[in-house]
PDB file of C-alpha atoms and ligand atoms in Angstrom:
ATOM      1  CA  UNK A 575       7.543  74.964 167.677  1.00 32.00           C
ATOM      2  CA  UNK A 576       9.555  75.236 170.871  1.00 34.00           C
ATOM      3  CA  UNK A 577      12.858  75.244 169.028  1.00 38.00           C
ATOM      4  CA  UNK A 578      12.913  78.988 169.271  1.00 35.00           C
ATOM      5  CA  UNK A 579      12.860  78.728 173.037  1.00 38.00           C
ATOM      6  CA  UNK A 580      15.441  76.032 173.226  1.00 34.00           C
ATOM      7  CA  UNK A 581      17.930  77.809 171.021  1.00 36.00           C
ATOM      8  CA  UNK A 582      18.446  80.871 173.257  1.00 37.00           C
ATOM      9  CA  UNK A 583      18.675  78.584 176.261  1.00 37.00           C
ATOM     10  CA  UNK A 584      21.375  76.575 174.544  1.00 39.00           C
ATOM     11  CA  UNK A 585      23.266  79.718 173.689  1.00 40.00           C
ATOM     12  CA  UNK A 586      23.058  80.923 177.255  1.00 40.00           C
ATOM     13  CA  UNK A 587      24.231  77.557 178.489  1.00 39.00           C
ATOM     14  CA  UNK A 588      27.114  77.544 176.035  1.00 40.00           C
ATOM     15  CA  UNK A 589      28.106  80.997 177.221  1.00 39.00           C
ATOM     16  CA  UNK A 590      28.061  79.938 180.854  1.00 38.00           C
ATOM     17  CA  UNK A 591      30.056  76.849 180.047  1.00 38.00           C
ATOM     18  CA  UNK A 592      32.561  78.862 178.079  1.00 37.00           C
ATOM     19  CA  UNK A 593      33.256  80.777 181.265  1.00 36.00           C
ATOM     20  CA  UNK A 594      33.658  77.562 183.178  1.00 36.00           C
ATOM     21  CA  UNK A 595      36.024  76.213 180.559  1.00 36.00           C
ATOM     22  CA  UNK A 596      38.246  79.269 180.719  1.00 34.00           C
ATOM     23  CA  UNK A 597      38.388  79.179 184.507  1.00 37.00           C
ATOM     24  CA  UNK A 598      38.822  75.475 184.922  1.00 36.00           C
ATOM     25  CA  UNK A 599      40.466  74.445 181.680  1.00 37.00           C
ATOM     26  CA  UNK A 600      40.606  70.733 181.064  1.00 39.00           C
ATOM     27  CA  UNK A 601      40.072  70.102 184.772  1.00 40.00           C
ATOM     28  CA  UNK A 602      36.494  71.197 184.345  1.00 38.00           C
ATOM     29  CA  UNK A 603      35.815  67.819 182.734  1.00 41.00           C
ATOM     30  CA  UNK A 604      36.654  65.875 185.877  1.00 39.00           C
ATOM     31  CA  UNK A 605      34.876  65.303 189.150  1.00 44.00           C
ATOM     32  CA  UNK A 606      36.305  66.792 192.332  1.00 45.00           C
ATOM     33  CA  UNK A 607      38.487  63.869 193.314  1.00 81.00           C
ATOM     34  CA  UNK A 608      39.428  62.716 189.872  1.00 90.00           C
ATOM     35  CA  UNK A 609      42.838  61.157 189.662  1.00 93.00           C
ATOM     36  CA  UNK A 610      45.333  63.455 187.959  1.00 95.00           C
ATOM     37  CA  UNK A 611      48.357  62.201 186.041  1.00 97.00           C
ATOM     38  CA  UNK A 612      51.310  64.577 186.039  1.00 98.00           C
ATOM     39  CA  UNK A 613      53.820  63.772 183.309  1.00 98.00           C
ATOM     40  CA  UNK A 614      57.427  64.673 184.015  1.00 98.00           C
ATOM     41  CA  UNK A 615      59.923  65.120 181.169  1.00 98.00           C
ATOM     42  CA  UNK A 616      63.071  65.550 183.275  1.00 97.00           C
ATOM     43  CA  UNK A 617      64.483  62.277 181.969  1.00 98.00           C
ATOM     44  CA  UNK A 618      63.367  62.733 178.375  1.00 98.00           C
ATOM     45  CA  UNK A 619      66.998  63.191 177.386  1.00 97.00           C
ATOM     46  CA  UNK A 620      66.996  61.458 174.005  1.00 97.00           C
ATOM     47  CA  UNK A 621      64.498  63.600 172.194  1.00 97.00           C
ATOM     48  CA  UNK A 622      61.270  61.648 172.268  1.00 98.00           C
ATOM     49  CA  UNK A 623      59.137  64.425 173.764  1.00 98.00           C
ATOM     50  CA  UNK A 624      61.646  67.272 173.439  1.00 98.00           C
ATOM     51  CA  UNK A 625      63.431  68.827 170.452  1.00 97.00           C
ATOM     52  CA  UNK A 626      67.048  68.320 171.474  1.00 96.00           C
ATOM     53  CA  UNK A 627      68.264  71.173 169.225  1.00 97.00           C
ATOM     54  CA  UNK A 628      65.939  73.899 170.475  1.00 97.00           C
ATOM     55  CA  UNK A 629      64.937  72.397 173.801  1.00 95.00           C
ATOM     56  CA  UNK A 630      61.298  72.966 172.889  1.00 98.00           C
ATOM     57  CA  UNK A 631      58.653  70.437 173.889  1.00 98.00           C
ATOM     58  CA  UNK A 632      57.232  68.312 171.079  1.00 98.00           C
ATOM     59  CA  UNK A 633      53.716  69.482 171.822  1.00 98.00           C
ATOM     60  CA  UNK A 634      51.860  66.990 169.632  1.00 97.00           C
ATOM     61  CA  UNK A 635      53.339  64.003 171.463  1.00 98.00           C
ATOM     62  CA  UNK A 636      52.926  65.488 174.934  1.00 98.00           C
ATOM     63  CA  UNK A 637      49.304  66.345 174.176  1.00 98.00           C
ATOM     64  CA  UNK A 638      48.669  62.717 173.247  1.00 98.00           C
ATOM     65  CA  UNK A 639      49.934  61.651 176.680  1.00 98.00           C
ATOM     66  CA  UNK A 640      47.387  63.981 178.262  1.00 97.00           C
ATOM     67  CA  UNK A 641      44.718  62.490 176.022  1.00 97.00           C
ATOM     68  CA  UNK A 642      45.764  59.012 177.161  1.00 98.00           C
ATOM     69  CA  UNK A 643      45.415  60.157 180.786  1.00 97.00           C
ATOM     70  CA  UNK A 644      41.961  61.537 180.015  1.00 96.00           C
ATOM     71  CA  UNK A 645      40.671  57.989 179.548  1.00 96.00           C
ATOM     72  CA  UNK A 646      41.245  57.544 183.265  1.00 96.00           C
ATOM     73  CA  UNK A 647      39.838  60.906 184.264  1.00 91.00           C
ATOM     74  CA  UNK A 648      36.639  59.198 185.387  1.00 91.00           C
ATOM     75  CA  UNK A 649      38.578  57.373 188.105  1.00 93.00           C
ATOM     76  CA  UNK A 650      37.851  58.894 191.462  1.00 90.00           C
ATOM     77  CA  UNK A 651      39.455  58.067 194.750  1.00 91.00           C
ATOM     78  CA  UNK A 652      41.162  59.716 197.674  1.00 92.00           C
ATOM     79  CA  UNK A 653      44.901  59.290 197.310  1.00 95.00           C
ATOM     80  CA  UNK A 654      46.886  60.760 200.188  1.00 96.00           C
ATOM     81  CA  UNK A 655      49.543  63.332 199.351  1.00 97.00           C
ATOM     82  CA  UNK A 656      53.146  62.231 199.723  1.00 98.00           C
ATOM     83  CA  UNK A 657      54.656  65.188 201.561  1.00 97.00           C
ATOM     84  CA  UNK A 658      57.680  64.380 203.700  1.00 98.00           C
ATOM     85  CA  UNK A 659      57.775  66.180 207.075  1.00 97.00           C
ATOM     86  CA  UNK A 660      60.681  66.341 209.539  1.00 96.00           C
ATOM     87  CA  UNK A 661      61.685  62.758 210.303  1.00 97.00           C
ATOM     88  CA  UNK A 662      60.100  61.371 207.129  1.00 98.00           C
ATOM     89  CA  UNK A 663      62.084  60.094 204.196  1.00 98.00           C
ATOM     90  CA  UNK A 664      61.395  58.039 201.109  1.00 98.00           C
ATOM     91  CA  UNK A 665      63.033  57.110 197.859  1.00 98.00           C
ATOM     92  CA  UNK A 666      62.139  55.438 194.626  1.00 98.00           C
ATOM     93  CA  UNK A 667      64.508  53.819 192.151  1.00 97.00           C
ATOM     94  CA  UNK A 668      63.611  53.214 188.507  1.00 97.00           C
ATOM     95  CA  UNK A 669      65.224  52.528 185.148  1.00 96.00           C
ATOM     96  CA  UNK A 670      66.105  55.709 183.240  1.00 97.00           C
ATOM     97  CA  UNK A 671      62.966  56.498 181.173  1.00 97.00           C
ATOM     98  CA  UNK A 672      65.132  57.222 178.100  1.00 97.00           C
ATOM     99  CA  UNK A 673      67.513  54.330 178.831  1.00 96.00           C
ATOM    100  CA  UNK A 674      70.212  56.994 178.890  1.00 95.00           C
ATOM    101  CA  UNK A 675      72.213  55.902 181.872  1.00 91.00           C
ATOM    102  CA  UNK A 676      72.092  54.170 185.213  1.00 95.00           C
ATOM    103  CA  UNK A 677      68.869  53.768 187.130  1.00 96.00           C
ATOM    104  CA  UNK A 678      67.456  56.947 188.641  1.00 98.00           C
ATOM    105  CA  UNK A 679      66.969  57.289 192.395  1.00 98.00           C
ATOM    106  CA  UNK A 680      64.769  60.120 193.628  1.00 98.00           C
ATOM    107  CA  UNK A 681      64.549  61.045 197.288  1.00 98.00           C
ATOM    108  CA  UNK A 682      61.797  62.847 199.174  1.00 98.00           C
ATOM    109  CA  UNK A 683      59.657  63.798 196.197  1.00 98.00           C
ATOM    110  CA  UNK A 684      56.454  65.604 197.064  1.00 98.00           C
ATOM    111  CA  UNK A 685      53.387  64.368 195.211  1.00 98.00           C
ATOM    112  CA  UNK A 686      50.038  66.152 195.661  1.00 97.00           C
ATOM    113  CA  UNK A 687      46.938  64.267 196.780  1.00 96.00           C
ATOM    114  CA  UNK A 688      44.961  62.444 194.088  1.00 96.00           C
ATOM    115  CA  UNK A 689      47.921  62.806 191.745  1.00 97.00           C
ATOM    116  CA  UNK A 690      50.282  60.318 190.143  1.00 98.00           C
ATOM    117  CA  UNK A 691      53.692  61.435 188.865  1.00 98.00           C
ATOM    118  CA  UNK A 692      54.790  59.675 185.677  1.00 98.00           C
ATOM    119  CA  UNK A 693      58.306  60.078 184.282  1.00 98.00           C
ATOM    120  CA  UNK A 694      58.426  59.526 180.534  1.00 98.00           C
ATOM    121  CA  UNK A 695      61.009  59.188 177.803  1.00 98.00           C
ATOM    122  CA  UNK A 696      61.927  57.161 174.777  1.00 98.00           C
ATOM    123  CA  UNK A 697      64.854  55.771 172.849  1.00 97.00           C
ATOM    124  CA  UNK A 698      65.528  53.490 169.896  1.00 96.00           C
ATOM    125  CA  UNK A 699      65.389  49.791 170.646  1.00 94.00           C
ATOM    126  CA  UNK A 700      64.868  46.531 168.835  1.00 89.00           C
ATOM    127  CA  UNK A 701      61.812  45.966 166.680  1.00 82.00           C
ATOM    128  CA  UNK A 702      58.666  44.463 168.104  1.00 82.00           C
ATOM    129  CA  UNK A 703      58.533  46.395 171.358  1.00 91.00           C
ATOM    130  CA  UNK A 704      56.228  49.376 171.653  1.00 95.00           C
ATOM    131  CA  UNK A 705      56.764  50.560 175.201  1.00 95.00           C
ATOM    132  CA  UNK A 706      57.237  49.618 178.807  1.00 95.00           C
ATOM    133  CA  UNK A 707      55.785  50.857 182.064  1.00 97.00           C
ATOM    134  CA  UNK A 708      56.880  50.384 185.659  1.00 96.00           C
ATOM    135  CA  UNK A 709      56.270  51.689 189.143  1.00 97.00           C
ATOM    136  CA  UNK A 710      59.873  51.573 190.333  1.00 96.00           C
ATOM    137  CA  UNK A 711      62.351  48.822 191.122  1.00 93.00           C
ATOM    138  CA  UNK A 712      62.303  49.665 194.794  1.00 94.00           C
ATOM    139  CA  UNK A 713      60.382  52.057 196.969  1.00 97.00           C
ATOM    140  CA  UNK A 714      61.461  52.635 200.563  1.00 97.00           C
ATOM    141  CA  UNK A 715      60.010  54.870 203.232  1.00 98.00           C
ATOM    142  CA  UNK A 716      60.710  55.689 206.884  1.00 98.00           C
ATOM    143  CA  UNK A 717      58.994  58.070 209.258  1.00 98.00           C
ATOM    144  CA  UNK A 718      55.506  58.358 210.645  1.00 97.00           C
ATOM    145  CA  UNK A 719      53.156  55.449 209.987  1.00 97.00           C
ATOM    146  CA  UNK A 720      50.867  57.760 208.079  1.00 97.00           C
ATOM    147  CA  UNK A 721      53.697  58.912 205.833  1.00 98.00           C
ATOM    148  CA  UNK A 722      54.952  55.385 205.132  1.00 98.00           C
ATOM    149  CA  UNK A 723      51.404  54.412 204.311  1.00 97.00           C
ATOM    150  CA  UNK A 724      51.047  57.347 201.929  1.00 98.00           C
ATOM    151  CA  UNK A 725      54.222  56.331 200.093  1.00 98.00           C
ATOM    152  CA  UNK A 726      53.299  52.690 199.665  1.00 97.00           C
ATOM    153  CA  UNK A 727      49.518  52.772 199.261  1.00 97.00           C
ATOM    154  CA  UNK A 728      48.497  56.460 199.223  1.00 97.00           C
ATOM    155  CA  UNK A 729      46.509  55.749 202.371  1.00 95.00           C
ATOM    156  CA  UNK A 730      44.318  53.122 200.707  1.00 95.00           C
ATOM    157  CA  UNK A 731      43.116  50.434 203.103  1.00 94.00           C
ATOM    158  CA  UNK A 732      43.906  46.800 202.359  1.00 97.00           C
ATOM    159  CA  UNK A 733      46.098  47.604 199.377  1.00 97.00           C
ATOM    160  CA  UNK A 734      48.891  45.100 199.885  1.00 96.00           C
ATOM    161  CA  UNK A 735      49.239  41.363 200.244  1.00 96.00           C
ATOM    162  CA  UNK A 736      47.541  38.286 198.886  1.00 96.00           C
ATOM    163  CA  UNK A 737      44.075  39.446 200.010  1.00 97.00           C
ATOM    164  CA  UNK A 738      44.388  43.040 198.816  1.00 98.00           C
ATOM    165  CA  UNK A 739      41.242  44.736 197.537  1.00 97.00           C
ATOM    166  CA  UNK A 740      42.507  48.223 196.734  1.00 97.00           C
ATOM    167  CA  UNK A 741      45.491  49.982 195.244  1.00 97.00           C
ATOM    168  CA  UNK A 742      47.471  53.185 195.548  1.00 97.00           C
ATOM    169  CA  UNK A 743      50.783  54.152 193.973  1.00 97.00           C
ATOM    170  CA  UNK A 744      53.147  57.149 193.864  1.00 98.00           C
ATOM    171  CA  UNK A 745      53.300  57.079 190.070  1.00 98.00           C
ATOM    172  CA  UNK A 746      55.641  55.388 187.642  1.00 98.00           C
ATOM    173  CA  UNK A 747      57.670  55.519 184.470  1.00 98.00           C
ATOM    174  CA  UNK A 748      56.957  54.862 180.802  1.00 98.00           C
ATOM    175  CA  UNK A 749      59.516  54.254 178.076  1.00 97.00           C
ATOM    176  CA  UNK A 750      58.587  54.299 174.382  1.00 97.00           C
ATOM    177  CA  UNK A 751      60.517  52.626 171.586  1.00 97.00           C
ATOM    178  CA  UNK A 752      61.603  55.448 169.246  1.00 97.00           C
ATOM    179  CA  UNK A 753      62.412  52.974 166.490  1.00 96.00           C
ATOM    180  CA  UNK A 754      58.735  52.549 165.696  1.00 95.00           C
ATOM    181  CA  UNK A 755      57.249  54.568 162.886  1.00 95.00           C
ATOM    182  CA  UNK A 756      54.566  55.861 165.249  1.00 97.00           C
ATOM    183  CA  UNK A 757      51.295  57.429 164.253  1.00 97.00           C
ATOM    184  CA  UNK A 758      51.165  60.605 166.356  1.00 98.00           C
ATOM    185  CA  UNK A 759      47.778  61.766 165.144  1.00 97.00           C
ATOM    186  CA  UNK A 760      44.530  62.094 167.042  1.00 96.00           C
ATOM    187  CA  UNK A 761      42.218  61.301 164.136  1.00 96.00           C
ATOM    188  CA  UNK A 762      41.775  57.557 163.720  1.00 95.00           C
ATOM    189  CA  UNK A 763      41.242  58.202 160.014  1.00 96.00           C
ATOM    190  CA  UNK A 764      44.995  58.746 159.748  1.00 97.00           C
ATOM    191  CA  UNK A 765      45.883  55.273 161.011  1.00 97.00           C
ATOM    192  CA  UNK A 766      47.574  53.056 158.460  1.00 95.00           C
ATOM    193  CA  UNK A 767      49.066  49.559 158.474  1.00 93.00           C
ATOM    194  CA  UNK A 768      52.577  49.335 159.838  1.00 91.00           C
ATOM    195  CA  UNK A 769      52.322  52.440 162.004  1.00 96.00           C
ATOM    196  CA  UNK A 770      51.640  51.714 165.671  1.00 96.00           C
ATOM    197  CA  UNK A 771      49.216  54.122 167.256  1.00 97.00           C
ATOM    198  CA  UNK A 772      51.010  56.141 169.926  1.00 98.00           C
ATOM    199  CA  UNK A 773      47.797  57.032 171.748  1.00 98.00           C
ATOM    200  CA  UNK A 774      46.883  53.364 172.118  1.00 97.00           C
ATOM    201  CA  UNK A 775      50.296  52.435 173.521  1.00 97.00           C
ATOM    202  CA  UNK A 776      50.375  55.397 175.911  1.00 98.00           C
ATOM    203  CA  UNK A 777      46.907  54.529 177.209  1.00 98.00           C
ATOM    204  CA  UNK A 778      47.893  50.874 177.659  1.00 97.00           C
ATOM    205  CA  UNK A 779      51.096  51.686 179.541  1.00 97.00           C
ATOM    206  CA  UNK A 780      49.307  54.100 181.848  1.00 98.00           C
ATOM    207  CA  UNK A 781      46.893  51.271 182.571  1.00 98.00           C
ATOM    208  CA  UNK A 782      49.775  49.255 184.030  1.00 98.00           C
ATOM    209  CA  UNK A 783      50.772  52.123 186.331  1.00 98.00           C
ATOM    210  CA  UNK A 784      47.150  52.235 187.445  1.00 98.00           C
ATOM    211  CA  UNK A 785      47.585  48.676 188.607  1.00 98.00           C
ATOM    212  CA  UNK A 786      46.660  46.465 185.676  1.00 98.00           C
ATOM    213  CA  UNK A 787      48.885  43.389 186.009  1.00 97.00           C
ATOM    214  CA  UNK A 788      50.688  45.301 188.733  1.00 96.00           C
ATOM    215  CA  UNK A 789      48.548  45.792 191.849  1.00 97.00           C
ATOM    216  CA  UNK A 790      48.403  43.221 194.629  1.00 97.00           C
ATOM    217  CA  UNK A 791      44.627  43.583 194.350  1.00 98.00           C
ATOM    218  CA  UNK A 792      44.889  42.488 190.702  1.00 98.00           C
ATOM    219  CA  UNK A 793      46.992  39.438 191.487  1.00 98.00           C
ATOM    220  CA  UNK A 794      44.764  38.540 194.434  1.00 98.00           C
ATOM    221  CA  UNK A 795      41.903  37.832 192.024  1.00 98.00           C
ATOM    222  CA  UNK A 796      43.724  35.485 189.655  1.00 98.00           C
ATOM    223  CA  UNK A 797      42.798  31.814 189.645  1.00 98.00           C
ATOM    224  CA  UNK A 798      46.150  30.259 188.849  1.00 96.00           C
ATOM    225  CA  UNK A 799      44.772  26.821 188.068  1.00 96.00           C
ATOM    226  CA  UNK A 800      42.769  28.169 185.144  1.00 97.00           C
ATOM    227  CA  UNK A 801      44.891  31.284 184.566  1.00 97.00           C
ATOM    228  CA  UNK A 802      41.799  33.448 184.639  1.00 98.00           C
ATOM    229  CA  UNK A 803      40.756  36.633 186.380  1.00 98.00           C
ATOM    230  CA  UNK A 804      37.854  36.310 188.817  1.00 98.00           C
ATOM    231  CA  UNK A 805      37.161  39.939 189.741  1.00 98.00           C
ATOM    232  CA  UNK A 806      33.407  40.370 190.043  1.00 97.00           C
ATOM    233  CA  UNK A 807      33.046  43.358 187.709  1.00 97.00           C
ATOM    234  CA  UNK A 808      35.213  41.709 185.078  1.00 98.00           C
ATOM    235  CA  UNK A 809      33.372  38.401 185.279  1.00 98.00           C
ATOM    236  CA  UNK A 810      30.071  40.245 184.906  1.00 97.00           C
ATOM    237  CA  UNK A 811      31.360  42.209 181.897  1.00 97.00           C
ATOM    238  CA  UNK A 812      32.857  39.169 180.191  1.00 97.00           C
ATOM    239  CA  UNK A 813      30.247  36.614 181.137  1.00 97.00           C
ATOM    240  CA  UNK A 814      32.638  34.399 183.080  1.00 98.00           C
ATOM    241  CA  UNK A 815      36.218  34.153 184.306  1.00 98.00           C
ATOM    242  CA  UNK A 816      38.420  36.226 181.993  1.00 98.00           C
ATOM    243  CA  UNK A 817      41.367  34.439 180.352  1.00 98.00           C
ATOM    244  CA  UNK A 818      44.767  35.979 181.101  1.00 98.00           C
ATOM    245  CA  UNK A 819      48.121  35.954 179.333  1.00 97.00           C
ATOM    246  CA  UNK A 820      50.782  33.521 180.463  1.00 95.00           C
ATOM    247  CA  UNK A 821      52.146  35.858 183.132  1.00 95.00           C
ATOM    248  CA  UNK A 822      48.873  37.176 184.493  1.00 96.00           C
ATOM    249  CA  UNK A 823      49.814  40.702 183.444  1.00 96.00           C
ATOM    250  CA  UNK A 824      47.164  41.234 180.754  1.00 97.00           C
ATOM    251  CA  UNK A 825      43.918  39.839 179.491  1.00 98.00           C
ATOM    252  CA  UNK A 826      44.599  36.914 177.170  1.00 97.00           C
ATOM    253  CA  UNK A 827      45.705  37.792 173.643  1.00 95.00           C
ATOM    254  CA  UNK A 828      42.647  38.494 171.530  1.00 92.00           C
ATOM    255  CA  UNK A 829      40.145  38.887 174.391  1.00 97.00           C
ATOM    256  CA  UNK A 830      37.356  41.084 173.049  1.00 97.00           C
ATOM    257  CA  UNK A 831      34.872  43.383 174.692  1.00 97.00           C
ATOM    258  CA  UNK A 832      33.054  46.457 173.467  1.00 96.00           C
ATOM    259  CA  UNK A 833      34.025  50.071 172.926  1.00 95.00           C
ATOM    260  CA  UNK A 834      31.187  52.502 172.245  1.00 91.00           C
ATOM    261  CA  UNK A 835      28.910  49.527 171.764  1.00 93.00           C
ATOM    262  CA  UNK A 836      31.100  47.967 169.086  1.00 94.00           C
ATOM    263  CA  UNK A 837      33.205  44.852 169.424  1.00 95.00           C
ATOM    264  CA  UNK A 838      36.879  45.679 169.954  1.00 96.00           C
ATOM    265  CA  UNK A 839      39.954  43.819 171.135  1.00 96.00           C
ATOM    266  CA  UNK A 840      40.680  44.889 174.697  1.00 97.00           C
ATOM    267  CA  UNK A 841      43.201  47.643 175.364  1.00 97.00           C
ATOM    268  CA  UNK A 842      44.849  45.594 178.099  1.00 97.00           C
ATOM    269  CA  UNK A 843      45.603  42.459 176.121  1.00 96.00           C
ATOM    270  CA  UNK A 844      49.318  42.003 175.407  1.00 94.00           C
ATOM    271  CA  UNK A 845      49.535  43.499 171.939  1.00 90.00           C
ATOM    272  CA  UNK A 846      47.973  45.854 169.438  1.00 89.00           C
ATOM    273  CA  UNK A 847      48.351  45.375 165.714  1.00 89.00           C
ATOM    274  CA  UNK A 848      50.229  48.206 164.004  1.00 92.00           C
ATOM    275  CA  UNK A 849      47.744  50.533 162.394  1.00 94.00           C
ATOM    276  CA  UNK A 850      44.918  49.844 164.848  1.00 94.00           C
ATOM    277  CA  UNK A 851      43.594  52.054 167.617  1.00 96.00           C
ATOM    278  CA  UNK A 852      42.319  50.293 170.716  1.00 96.00           C
ATOM    279  CA  UNK A 853      40.893  52.288 173.592  1.00 96.00           C
ATOM    280  CA  UNK A 854      39.599  51.099 176.977  1.00 97.00           C
ATOM    281  CA  UNK A 855      36.666  48.730 176.526  1.00 97.00           C
ATOM    282  CA  UNK A 856      33.904  47.901 178.988  1.00 96.00           C
ATOM    283  CA  UNK A 857      35.974  44.939 180.168  1.00 97.00           C
ATOM    284  CA  UNK A 858      39.116  47.038 180.634  1.00 98.00           C
ATOM    285  CA  UNK A 859      37.245  49.474 182.871  1.00 97.00           C
ATOM    286  CA  UNK A 860      35.699  46.550 184.765  1.00 97.00           C
ATOM    287  CA  UNK A 861      39.227  45.297 185.467  1.00 98.00           C
ATOM    288  CA  UNK A 862      40.189  48.679 186.893  1.00 98.00           C
ATOM    289  CA  UNK A 863      37.110  48.648 189.114  1.00 97.00           C
ATOM    290  CA  UNK A 864      38.150  45.246 190.427  1.00 98.00           C
ATOM    291  CA  UNK A 865      41.604  46.640 191.207  1.00 98.00           C
ATOM    292  CA  UNK A 866      39.898  49.177 193.470  1.00 96.00           C
ATOM    293  CA  UNK A 867      39.305  52.312 191.404  1.00 96.00           C
ATOM    294  CA  UNK A 868      35.938  53.988 191.525  1.00 93.00           C
ATOM    295  CA  UNK A 869      35.239  54.359 187.846  1.00 91.00           C
ATOM    296  CA  UNK A 870      32.747  57.136 187.182  1.00 79.00           C
ATOM    297  CA  UNK A 871      32.326  59.059 183.977  1.00 58.00           C
ATOM    298  CA  UNK A 872      34.710  58.257 181.179  1.00 56.00           C
ATOM    299  CA  UNK A 873      35.196  60.726 178.353  1.00 50.00           C
ATOM    300  CA  UNK A 874      33.397  60.170 175.117  1.00 48.00           C
ATOM    301  CA  UNK A 875      35.594  59.915 172.033  1.00 47.00           C
ATOM    302  CA  UNK A 876      34.336  63.214 170.685  1.00 47.00           C
ATOM    303  CA  UNK A 877      35.487  64.906 173.877  1.00 48.00           C
ATOM    304  CA  UNK A 878      39.041  63.759 174.028  1.00 47.00           C
ATOM    305  CA  UNK A 879      39.524  64.457 170.335  1.00 48.00           C
ATOM    306  CA  UNK A 880      38.192  67.941 170.865  1.00 47.00           C
ATOM    307  CA  UNK A 881      40.318  68.517 173.934  1.00 48.00           C
ATOM    308  CA  UNK A 882      43.272  68.769 171.608  1.00 46.00           C
ATOM    309  CA  UNK A 883      41.449  71.039 169.228  1.00 47.00           C
ATOM    310  CA  UNK A 884      40.817  73.572 172.001  1.00 42.00           C
ATOM    311  CA  UNK A 885      37.773  75.056 170.344  1.00 37.00           C
ATOM    312  CA  UNK A 886      35.862  71.856 170.835  1.00 35.00           C
ATOM    313  CA  UNK A 887      36.164  71.978 174.593  1.00 33.00           C
ATOM    314  CA  UNK A 888      33.160  74.232 174.987  1.00 30.00           C
ATOM    315  CA  UNK A 889      31.002  72.114 172.738  1.00 29.00           C
ATOM    316  CA  UNK A 890      31.905  68.896 174.519  1.00 29.00           C
ATOM    317  CA  UNK A 891      31.270  70.391 177.924  1.00 28.00           C
ATOM    318  CA  UNK A 892      27.939  71.547 176.608  1.00 24.00           C
ATOM    319  CA  UNK A 893      26.998  68.056 175.583  1.00 24.00           C
ATOM    320  CA  UNK A 894      27.877  66.656 178.945  1.00 24.00           C
ATOM    321  CA  UNK A 895      25.841  69.340 180.675  1.00 23.00           C
ATOM    322  CA  UNK A 896      22.850  68.646 178.487  1.00 21.00           C
ATOM    323  CA  UNK A 897      23.281  64.964 179.236  1.00 19.00           C
ATOM    324  CA  UNK A 898      22.848  65.707 182.907  1.00 19.00           C
ATOM    325  CA  UNK A 899      26.461  65.697 184.011  1.00 18.00           C
ATOM    326  CA  UNK A 900      27.552  67.930 186.827  1.00 21.00           C
ATOM    327  CA  UNK A 901      29.530  70.819 185.453  1.00 21.00           C
ATOM    328  CA  UNK A 902      33.036  71.330 186.679  1.00 21.00           C
ATOM    329  CA  UNK A 903      33.864  74.020 189.160  1.00 18.00           C
TER     330      UNK A 903
HETATM  331 ZN1   ZN B1835      51.151  45.636 178.720  1.00 97.13          ZN
END
């Protein structure tokens, strides 16, 4: 009976949200202090994300990187800006993201607050490797204490050392192996054996930059005798200490948790079978909470798929609003 009343309300809500979507774009999905990942293609010099003939971006692949970042859009924190003032100086050195030359050294980059800068590229390499992520071979900073702190920990308290409980980073780099016959689709229905899922690998590598296997606060919670992770959220999600890989950089191979209520191998175990899509499970997000991220809302699968479709953005925002989420501003 009251459907007639609900329908106009829904339409009005959809209209209002459409306005919000146009104003805020994809940002409208995220809370105020959501962590933003800014991908930089400066060193994509071997054609993984850029058509080398025309110079045009390969939009499909770049959009998948943004989708990968959207799985972390529920992470909120307060990361200080890195903005060198007179007397401040910093530099970061990292392997060329397309393996196209000597290591890159960047000096006095400015990085906005709550933002990570990630340099990406790809190149052909031997079989078996999907990708690699890093946060720089060396990071140095001089100047005011506040500035040095922003460079090394983004102003996060207790983010370094054996007792660290939090994490902050300038950003990082990701290299992808162009020799793989990647699946660059968004629809999991298109996955097929032998084709590694690009979205899965991109999401996994970003996870490392966000501290998984990387942060001092991650390593501080490893029990080396049993090679297990003891972070409280992870232990609660897993039902006990979580087995790790040999190097303490991932969950153990084949550690399972749940994704959307269904059993799934974790995203942050060391490997993903070609042809499978693995997205962050309950245990993966618990690991990130233990590293020090405040993990709030994470996008539902329907939302990130629709983000790419454009049209779907309004509908997905509508669902979140109806579900009681705070609309973006
Ligand atoms: Zn890994």
